[in-house]
Short mmCIF file of C-alpha atoms in Angstrom, two decimals:
data_model
loop_
_atom_site.label_atom_id
_atom_site.label_comp_id
_atom_site.label_asym_id
_atom_site.label_seq_id
_atom_site.Cartn_x
_atom_site.Cartn_y
_atom_site.Cartn_z
CA MET R 1 -0.03 -0.03 0.04
CA LYS R 2 2.73 2.41 1.06
CA LYS R 3 4.69 1.56 -2.20
CA THR R 4 1.46 2.34 -4.38
CA LEU R 5 1.03 5.53 -2.52
CA THR R 6 4.61 6.75 -3.01
CA GLY R 7 4.45 5.56 -6.65
CA LEU R 8 1.25 7.74 -7.20
CA VAL R 9 2.91 10.74 -5.42
CA LEU R 10 5.97 10.49 -7.59
CA LEU R 11 3.77 10.08 -10.69
CA ALA R 12 1.84 13.25 -9.84
CA ILE R 13 5.18 15.22 -9.22
CA ALA R 14 6.41 13.88 -12.59
CA LEU R 15 3.36 14.91 -14.44
CA SER R 16 3.48 18.36 -12.99
CA MET R 17 7.06 18.95 -13.89
CA PRO R 18 6.70 19.77 -17.76
CA LEU R 19 3.94 22.44 -16.87
CA ARG R 20 6.22 24.13 -14.30
CA ALA R 21 9.07 24.16 -16.74
CA SER R 22 6.93 25.62 -19.55
CA ALA R 23 5.63 28.74 -17.60
CA ASP R 24 6.22 29.80 -13.99
CA GLY R 25 2.93 31.48 -13.89
CA ASP R 26 4.42 34.84 -12.87
CA GLY R 27 3.15 36.60 -15.91
CA PHE R 28 5.73 39.33 -15.90
CA ASN R 29 8.70 36.82 -16.48
CA ASP R 30 6.63 34.83 -18.87
CA ALA R 31 5.98 37.94 -20.96
CA VAL R 32 9.67 39.12 -20.91
CA LYS R 33 10.88 35.62 -21.85
CA LEU R 34 8.42 35.33 -24.76
CA ILE R 35 9.51 38.66 -26.13
CA GLU R 36 13.14 37.71 -25.97
CA GLN R 37 12.42 34.39 -27.53
CA PHE R 38 10.10 35.50 -30.25
CA TYR R 39 12.00 38.68 -31.24
CA HIS R 40 15.56 37.53 -30.52
CA VAL R 41 16.15 40.50 -28.22
CA LYS R 42 17.67 41.05 -24.70
CA HIS R 43 15.91 43.14 -22.02
CA GLN R 44 17.55 45.88 -19.91
CA SER R 45 16.46 46.59 -16.35
CA ILE R 46 15.37 50.22 -15.88
CA PRO R 47 18.36 52.07 -14.40
CA LEU R 48 18.29 52.83 -10.68
CA LEU R 49 18.56 56.38 -11.36
CA ALA R 50 15.46 56.47 -13.38
CA ARG R 51 13.63 54.74 -10.52
CA ALA R 52 14.94 57.31 -8.11
CA GLY R 53 13.54 60.03 -10.35
CA MET R 54 10.05 58.71 -9.43
CA LYS R 55 10.77 59.58 -5.88
CA ALA R 56 12.04 63.00 -6.93
CA ALA R 57 8.69 63.71 -8.80
CA THR R 58 6.76 62.81 -5.60
CA THR R 59 8.90 65.09 -3.51
CA ALA R 60 8.87 67.95 -5.84
CA ALA R 61 5.19 67.78 -6.24
CA LYS R 62 4.76 67.71 -2.31
CA ILE R 63 7.13 70.75 -2.01
CA ARG R 64 5.03 72.70 -4.53
CA GLY R 65 2.07 71.97 -2.42
CA GLY R 66 0.49 69.95 -5.01
CA GLU R 67 -0.95 66.51 -4.80
CA TYR R 68 0.99 63.64 -6.37
CA LYS R 69 -1.49 61.03 -6.95
CA LYS R 70 0.39 57.64 -7.30
CA LEU R 71 -1.45 55.01 -9.37
CA ALA R 72 0.75 51.99 -8.45
CA GLU R 73 0.92 50.59 -4.96
CA ALA R 74 4.31 51.57 -3.21
CA GLY R 75 7.03 49.10 -4.11
CA SER R 76 4.96 47.14 -6.44
CA VAL R 77 6.35 48.23 -9.76
CA ARG R 78 8.41 45.83 -11.88
CA VAL R 79 9.75 47.19 -15.12
CA VAL R 80 11.85 45.79 -17.90
CA ALA R 81 12.75 47.63 -21.05
CA PHE R 82 14.13 46.74 -24.49
CA GLU R 83 15.86 49.59 -26.10
CA ASP R 84 17.27 50.16 -29.55
CA GLN R 85 16.54 46.74 -30.88
CA THR R 86 14.56 45.46 -33.67
CA PHE R 87 11.04 44.13 -33.14
CA ASP R 88 10.23 42.60 -36.51
CA SER R 89 7.53 39.85 -36.42
CA HIS R 90 7.98 39.12 -40.19
CA GLY R 91 4.26 39.30 -40.70
CA GLN R 92 3.58 37.13 -37.62
CA ILE R 93 2.35 39.62 -35.18
CA THR R 94 -0.89 37.68 -34.68
CA LYS R 95 1.24 34.55 -33.75
CA PHE R 96 3.02 36.60 -31.06
CA ARG R 97 -0.41 37.69 -29.63
CA SER R 98 -1.53 34.09 -29.57
CA GLU R 99 1.60 32.90 -27.77
CA LEU R 100 1.35 35.87 -25.34
CA GLN R 101 -2.23 34.76 -24.68
CA GLN R 102 -1.20 31.23 -24.10
CA ALA R 103 1.69 32.27 -21.80
CA LEU R 104 -0.59 34.30 -19.57
CA SER R 105 -3.62 32.06 -19.85
CA GLY R 106 -3.44 30.86 -16.25
CA ASN R 107 -5.05 33.77 -14.06
CA TRP R 108 -4.61 36.74 -16.23
CA SER R 109 -7.42 38.41 -18.06
CA ALA R 110 -6.73 40.15 -21.39
CA PHE R 111 -8.41 43.52 -20.97
CA VAL R 112 -7.15 45.44 -24.07
CA GLN R 113 -5.12 44.23 -26.97
CA ASN R 114 -4.21 46.65 -29.74
CA LEU R 115 -2.29 45.54 -32.81
CA TYR R 116 -0.85 47.70 -35.66
CA PRO R 117 1.01 45.23 -37.82
CA ARG R 118 2.20 47.91 -40.39
CA THR R 119 4.22 49.68 -37.95
CA GLU R 120 4.84 46.50 -35.77
CA GLU R 121 3.17 48.23 -32.79
CA GLN R 122 1.39 46.36 -30.16
CA ASP R 123 -0.02 47.06 -26.63
CA TYR R 124 -1.56 44.86 -24.06
CA ILE R 125 -3.15 45.34 -20.76
CA TYR R 126 -3.60 42.21 -18.72
CA VAL R 127 -5.39 42.13 -15.16
CA ARG R 128 -5.41 39.63 -12.41
CA ASP R 129 -6.64 39.43 -8.72
CA ALA R 130 -4.21 40.28 -5.98
CA GLY R 131 -6.08 39.85 -2.76
CA LYS R 132 -7.95 43.14 -2.17
CA ASN R 133 -5.92 44.80 -4.95
CA PHE R 134 -5.17 43.86 -8.54
CA HIS R 135 -2.10 43.20 -10.66
CA VAL R 136 -1.83 45.06 -13.90
CA LEU R 137 0.62 43.95 -16.69
CA ILE R 138 1.20 46.40 -19.51
CA ILE R 139 3.29 45.31 -22.58
CA VAL R 140 4.07 47.97 -25.15
CA ILE R 141 6.19 46.95 -28.22
CA GLU R 142 7.20 49.39 -30.88
CA LYS R 143 9.51 49.01 -33.85
CA HIS R 144 12.73 49.50 -31.88
CA ASP R 145 11.66 49.57 -28.29
CA ALA R 146 9.50 47.58 -25.89
CA THR R 147 8.54 47.87 -22.22
CA VAL R 148 6.98 45.34 -20.03
CA MET R 149 5.56 46.77 -16.62
CA GLN R 150 3.68 45.01 -13.82
CA ALA R 151 2.18 46.92 -10.86
CA THR R 152 -0.23 46.34 -8.05
CA VAL R 153 -3.07 48.83 -8.16
CA ALA R 154 -5.97 49.58 -5.79
CA PRO R 155 -9.56 48.72 -7.16
CA GLN R 156 -10.08 52.58 -7.45
CA THR R 157 -7.13 52.76 -9.95
CA LEU R 158 -8.47 49.75 -11.70
CA ALA R 159 -11.91 51.32 -12.06
CA GLN R 160 -10.05 54.35 -13.62
CA LEU R 161 -8.20 52.01 -15.93
CA MET R 162 -11.28 50.30 -17.08
CA LYS R 163 -13.05 53.56 -17.68
CA ASP R 164 -10.07 55.02 -19.67
CA PRO R 165 -7.60 52.29 -20.56
CA GLU R 166 -5.48 54.49 -22.99
CA ASN R 167 -4.81 57.38 -20.65
CA THR R 168 -4.69 55.52 -17.37
CA GLY R 169 -2.44 52.84 -18.87
CA LYS R 170 -0.06 55.54 -20.30
CA ALA R 171 -0.05 57.17 -16.98
CA LEU R 172 0.85 54.01 -15.21
CA MET R 173 3.64 53.47 -17.64
CA ASP R 174 4.94 56.91 -17.27
CA GLU R 175 4.86 56.61 -13.56
CA ALA R 176 6.98 53.49 -13.75
CA THR R 177 9.47 54.57 -16.28
CA ILE R 178 9.79 58.34 -16.77
CA SER R 179 12.33 60.06 -14.45
CA ASP R 180 11.58 63.55 -13.28
CA PRO R 181 14.79 65.09 -11.97
CA MET I 1 -51.65 -13.17 -1.48
CA GLN I 2 -52.47 -10.66 -4.25
CA PHE I 3 -51.58 -7.83 -1.95
CA VAL I 4 -48.12 -9.38 -1.17
CA ILE I 5 -47.44 -9.94 -4.86
CA ASN I 6 -48.43 -6.31 -5.65
CA THR I 7 -46.27 -4.96 -2.92
CA ARG I 8 -43.33 -7.00 -4.19
CA LEU I 9 -43.82 -5.98 -7.74
CA GLY I 10 -44.04 -2.31 -6.52
CA GLU I 11 -40.82 -2.70 -4.66
CA LEU I 12 -39.06 -4.12 -7.60
CA ILE I 13 -40.39 -1.43 -9.90
CA MET I 14 -39.29 1.32 -7.27
CA ARG I 15 -35.92 -0.36 -6.85
CA ILE I 16 -35.44 -0.41 -10.73
CA LEU I 17 -36.63 3.20 -11.05
CA PHE I 18 -34.32 4.37 -8.19
CA ARG I 19 -31.32 2.51 -9.64
CA HIS I 20 -31.93 4.12 -13.21
CA LEU I 21 -32.54 7.47 -11.58
CA LEU I 22 -29.23 7.16 -9.78
CA THR I 23 -27.38 6.15 -12.93
CA PHE I 24 -28.91 8.88 -15.06
CA ALA I 25 -28.89 11.65 -12.39
CA PRO I 26 -25.53 12.99 -13.44
CA VAL I 27 -26.70 12.99 -17.08
CA LEU I 28 -29.89 14.79 -16.07
CA LEU I 29 -28.01 17.25 -14.01
CA PHE I 30 -25.59 17.84 -16.80
CA VAL I 31 -28.47 18.47 -19.34
CA VAL I 32 -30.24 20.75 -16.95
CA THR I 33 -26.89 22.72 -16.10
CA ALA I 34 -26.17 22.90 -19.70
CA HIS I 35 -29.45 24.58 -20.55
CA VAL I 36 -29.03 27.06 -17.76
CA VAL I 37 -25.53 27.93 -18.89
CA THR I 38 -26.55 28.20 -22.60
CA THR I 39 -29.37 30.49 -21.69
CA ALA I 40 -27.19 32.61 -19.57
CA GLN I 41 -24.47 32.79 -22.20
CA THR I 42 -26.69 33.55 -25.28
CA ALA I 43 -26.11 37.34 -24.71
CA LYS I 44 -22.50 36.74 -24.99
CA LEU I 45 -21.62 36.39 -28.52
CA GLN I 46 -18.80 34.28 -29.70
CA LEU I 47 -16.54 36.74 -31.42
CA ASP I 48 -13.11 34.64 -31.54
CA GLN I 49 -13.75 33.61 -35.15
CA LEU I 50 -13.09 37.34 -36.08
CA ASP I 51 -9.58 37.01 -34.83
CA VAL I 52 -8.48 35.80 -38.29
CA LEU I 53 -9.05 39.28 -39.49
CA ALA I 54 -6.26 40.61 -37.29
CA GLY I 55 -3.67 39.21 -39.78
CA ARG I 56 -5.12 41.41 -42.62
CA ALA I 57 -6.03 44.43 -40.63
CA SER I 58 -3.81 47.43 -40.20
CA GLU I 59 -5.24 47.96 -36.78
CA THR I 60 -6.84 45.74 -34.32
CA VAL I 61 -8.45 46.69 -31.13
CA ASP I 62 -9.75 43.90 -28.89
CA VAL I 63 -11.35 44.75 -25.44
CA LYS I 64 -12.66 42.20 -22.93
CA LEU I 65 -14.32 43.29 -19.74
CA ASP I 66 -15.74 40.37 -17.90
CA GLU I 67 -18.38 40.33 -15.05
CA HIS I 68 -15.87 39.89 -12.30
CA LEU I 69 -13.87 43.04 -13.36
CA MET I 70 -17.04 45.05 -13.88
CA GLN I 71 -18.58 44.12 -10.45
CA THR I 72 -15.32 44.74 -8.72
CA THR I 73 -14.77 48.12 -10.10
CA ALA I 74 -18.23 49.31 -10.26
CA LYS I 75 -18.59 50.11 -6.61
CA PHE I 76 -15.41 52.32 -6.88
CA PHE I 77 -17.19 54.92 -9.03
CA SER I 78 -17.99 57.49 -6.58
CA GLY I 79 -21.67 58.86 -6.13
CA LYS I 80 -20.19 62.38 -5.78
CA ASP I 81 -19.71 62.94 -9.52
CA THR I 82 -22.96 62.64 -11.48
CA ASP I 83 -21.27 60.91 -14.37
CA ASP I 84 -19.52 58.40 -12.01
CA ALA I 85 -22.91 57.69 -10.26
CA GLU I 86 -24.59 56.97 -13.59
CA ILE I 87 -21.73 54.77 -14.58
CA ARG I 88 -21.80 52.91 -11.41
CA ASP I 89 -25.57 52.25 -11.71
CA LEU I 90 -25.05 51.12 -15.24
CA LEU I 91 -22.08 48.88 -14.45
CA LYS I 92 -23.56 47.11 -11.46
CA ASN I 93 -25.92 45.08 -13.51
CA LEU I 94 -23.77 44.44 -16.63
CA LYS I 95 -21.93 41.07 -17.12
CA GLY I 96 -19.53 42.03 -19.86
CA ILE I 97 -18.36 44.37 -22.50
CA TYR I 98 -16.69 42.92 -25.50
CA VAL I 99 -15.33 45.01 -28.38
CA LYS I 100 -13.42 43.95 -31.48
CA SER I 101 -12.54 46.48 -34.13
CA PHE I 102 -10.54 46.15 -37.24
CA GLU I 103 -9.20 48.85 -39.62
CA PHE I 104 -7.94 48.02 -43.18
CA GLU I 105 -5.58 49.74 -45.37
CA LYS I 106 -7.59 49.10 -48.53
CA GLU I 107 -11.23 48.38 -49.31
CA ASN I 108 -12.63 44.90 -49.70
CA GLU I 109 -9.99 43.30 -47.39
CA TYR I 110 -12.80 41.77 -45.48
CA THR I 111 -16.12 40.28 -46.97
CA PRO I 112 -19.48 39.92 -45.46
CA ALA I 113 -18.74 36.23 -45.21
CA ASP I 114 -16.17 37.08 -42.46
CA LEU I 115 -19.04 38.35 -40.29
CA ASP I 116 -21.28 35.30 -40.79
CA SER I 117 -20.22 33.70 -37.57
CA VAL I 118 -21.42 36.77 -35.80
CA VAL I 119 -24.56 37.58 -37.70
CA SER I 120 -25.78 33.96 -37.67
CA GLN I 121 -25.79 34.24 -33.84
CA LEU I 122 -27.97 37.39 -34.04
CA ARG I 123 -30.55 35.64 -36.22
CA GLY I 124 -33.43 34.50 -33.83
CA GLY I 125 -32.64 33.13 -30.40
CA GLY I 126 -34.37 36.27 -29.03
CA TRP I 127 -32.07 38.82 -30.80
CA ASN I 128 -33.98 41.63 -32.60
CA LYS I 129 -32.57 44.38 -34.89
CA ILE I 130 -33.76 47.60 -33.31
CA VAL I 131 -31.65 50.00 -35.39
CA GLY I 132 -30.36 49.76 -38.92
CA ILE I 133 -28.48 52.63 -40.49
CA THR I 134 -27.34 52.39 -44.09
CA SER I 135 -25.30 55.24 -45.72
CA LYS I 136 -25.00 54.62 -49.40
CA LYS I 137 -22.65 57.64 -49.71
CA ASP I 138 -20.10 56.37 -47.25
CA GLY I 139 -20.86 52.62 -47.48
CA GLU I 140 -21.37 52.74 -43.81
CA ASN I 141 -23.84 50.43 -42.06
CA VAL I 142 -24.64 50.24 -38.33
CA ASP I 143 -26.92 47.50 -37.09
CA VAL I 144 -28.03 47.47 -33.36
CA TYR I 145 -29.48 44.31 -31.93
CA LEU I 146 -31.23 43.69 -28.57
CA LEU I 147 -31.61 40.45 -26.86
CA THR I 148 -34.74 39.94 -24.82
CA LEU I 149 -35.27 37.07 -22.55
CA ALA I 150 -38.43 36.53 -20.60
CA GLY I 151 -39.44 40.14 -21.27
CA GLU I 152 -36.11 41.69 -19.98
CA ILE I 153 -33.20 43.03 -22.09
CA ALA I 154 -30.33 40.62 -21.73
CA GLY I 155 -27.88 42.00 -24.08
CA LEU I 156 -27.03 44.35 -26.92
CA ALA I 157 -24.90 43.93 -29.95
CA VAL I 158 -23.66 46.53 -32.53
CA VAL I 159 -22.23 45.50 -35.88
CA SER I 160 -20.69 48.53 -37.72
CA THR I 161 -19.26 48.03 -41.16
CA GLU I 162 -17.52 50.64 -43.43
CA PRO I 163 -15.39 49.86 -46.52
CA LYS I 164 -12.15 49.74 -44.54
CA GLU I 165 -13.49 49.27 -41.01
CA LEU I 166 -15.42 46.70 -39.03
CA THR I 167 -16.53 46.84 -35.36
CA VAL I 168 -18.45 44.50 -33.33
CA ILE I 169 -19.58 45.46 -29.77
CA ASN I 170 -21.42 43.05 -27.48
CA ILE I 171 -22.58 44.23 -24.18
CA VAL I 172 -24.17 41.48 -21.80
CA GLY I 173 -26.68 42.59 -19.40
CA PRO I 174 -29.67 44.93 -19.23
CA VAL I 175 -28.44 47.78 -21.52
CA ASP I 176 -30.46 49.92 -23.98
CA LEU I 177 -29.68 52.46 -26.50
CA GLN I 178 -29.74 55.35 -23.92
CA LYS I 179 -27.29 53.34 -21.66
CA LEU I 180 -25.04 52.56 -24.64
CA SER I 181 -24.61 56.19 -25.34
CA GLN I 182 -23.32 56.61 -21.70
CA LEU I 183 -20.63 54.08 -22.43
CA GLU I 184 -19.52 55.53 -25.71
CA GLY I 185 -15.86 56.62 -25.35
CA SER I 186 -15.34 54.82 -22.20
CA PHE I 187 -14.65 51.07 -21.24
CA GLY I 188 -13.19 50.57 -24.70
CA VAL I 189 -16.53 51.32 -26.45
CA PRO I 190 -16.04 53.43 -29.43
CA VAL I 191 -18.06 56.58 -30.16
CA LEU I 192 -20.82 55.41 -32.59
CA ASN I 193 -22.80 58.65 -33.07
CA LEU I 194 -26.02 56.64 -33.19
CA PRO I 195 -29.37 58.60 -33.51
CA PRO I 196 -31.07 59.49 -30.09
CA PRO I 197 -33.02 56.49 -28.97
CA LYS I 198 -36.81 56.40 -29.60
CA LYS I 199 -38.99 55.36 -26.63
CA SER I 200 -39.69 51.99 -28.07
CA ASP I 201 -35.90 51.39 -28.31
CA LYS I 202 -35.38 51.70 -24.58
#
């Protein structure tokens, strides 16, 4: 009986291995890996100085007496950039879209997907539950640059994103990447 | 004696019936559940067949807002702002907003056959065309369909075709033309410039 049980447990572990190897379910890393594999490019992490710039923007706004309304929850932003590289799908932009959908099919919901095959531009907004908050994954691919950003947002921010995906998505992306010395 | 035989026969019949009922219970349950699910899902159109057009289009927009996301966010539209209060009231009963839009470089890059999968779902099954606009000059057509189930509006669909553009909007839940106009320009719903609704369209 013990042998049978041990065998069953080992079989279950063995069966679950290939699934784990194909996608770690993280979403952010899956998207970055897929971009690298599909477009044969390498990512760069956003420099620390640029991230420090975000702090500067907050402080500057506070000094001016203004209100700096942060969209992402503190410390939740993950950003990866691809700069000065070539993103040419060779007419297979919809294949990339399908592969991305497959890679994120676990618990992410595709909210917005925009494709412009002529200019090789694409942008995606994916959303998933994160307890009382939400994770938002934004992927922007252009001809020579790409950015992948994940952040945790409060439901109020998600509501704003639902209502105006274009502008709120851009604001989230700017908040995560643009430095303001 | 007769009574005993009848009782035994009755028991036998009951036992057989019970055994068969137990055997077929999961099947019966599946059939009933499938019917309920199908009825609930008729307002949600299958739009995935349109995805093939993305390969030919110069611009593709695909928006999916499911019930979970809508219900979670609806309560965060504050009642202070009139617009937000209206949106909150509108969203709280909706079960989904789905938009697929394709823009093409040249005319005739899509054919009416590409839309067959969508139009066939809108023929019958409770769907009724309530608005049909045809512009011969621009070649623009806009058809608005409403799904009514048990006397209640259960969904809305808009099929807009232009020589170089195709848009399908599917809103699941109690929504009419007036409410649709409130959603235009937000939640991924494009501005349609539909004529103001008549009383019978509501």
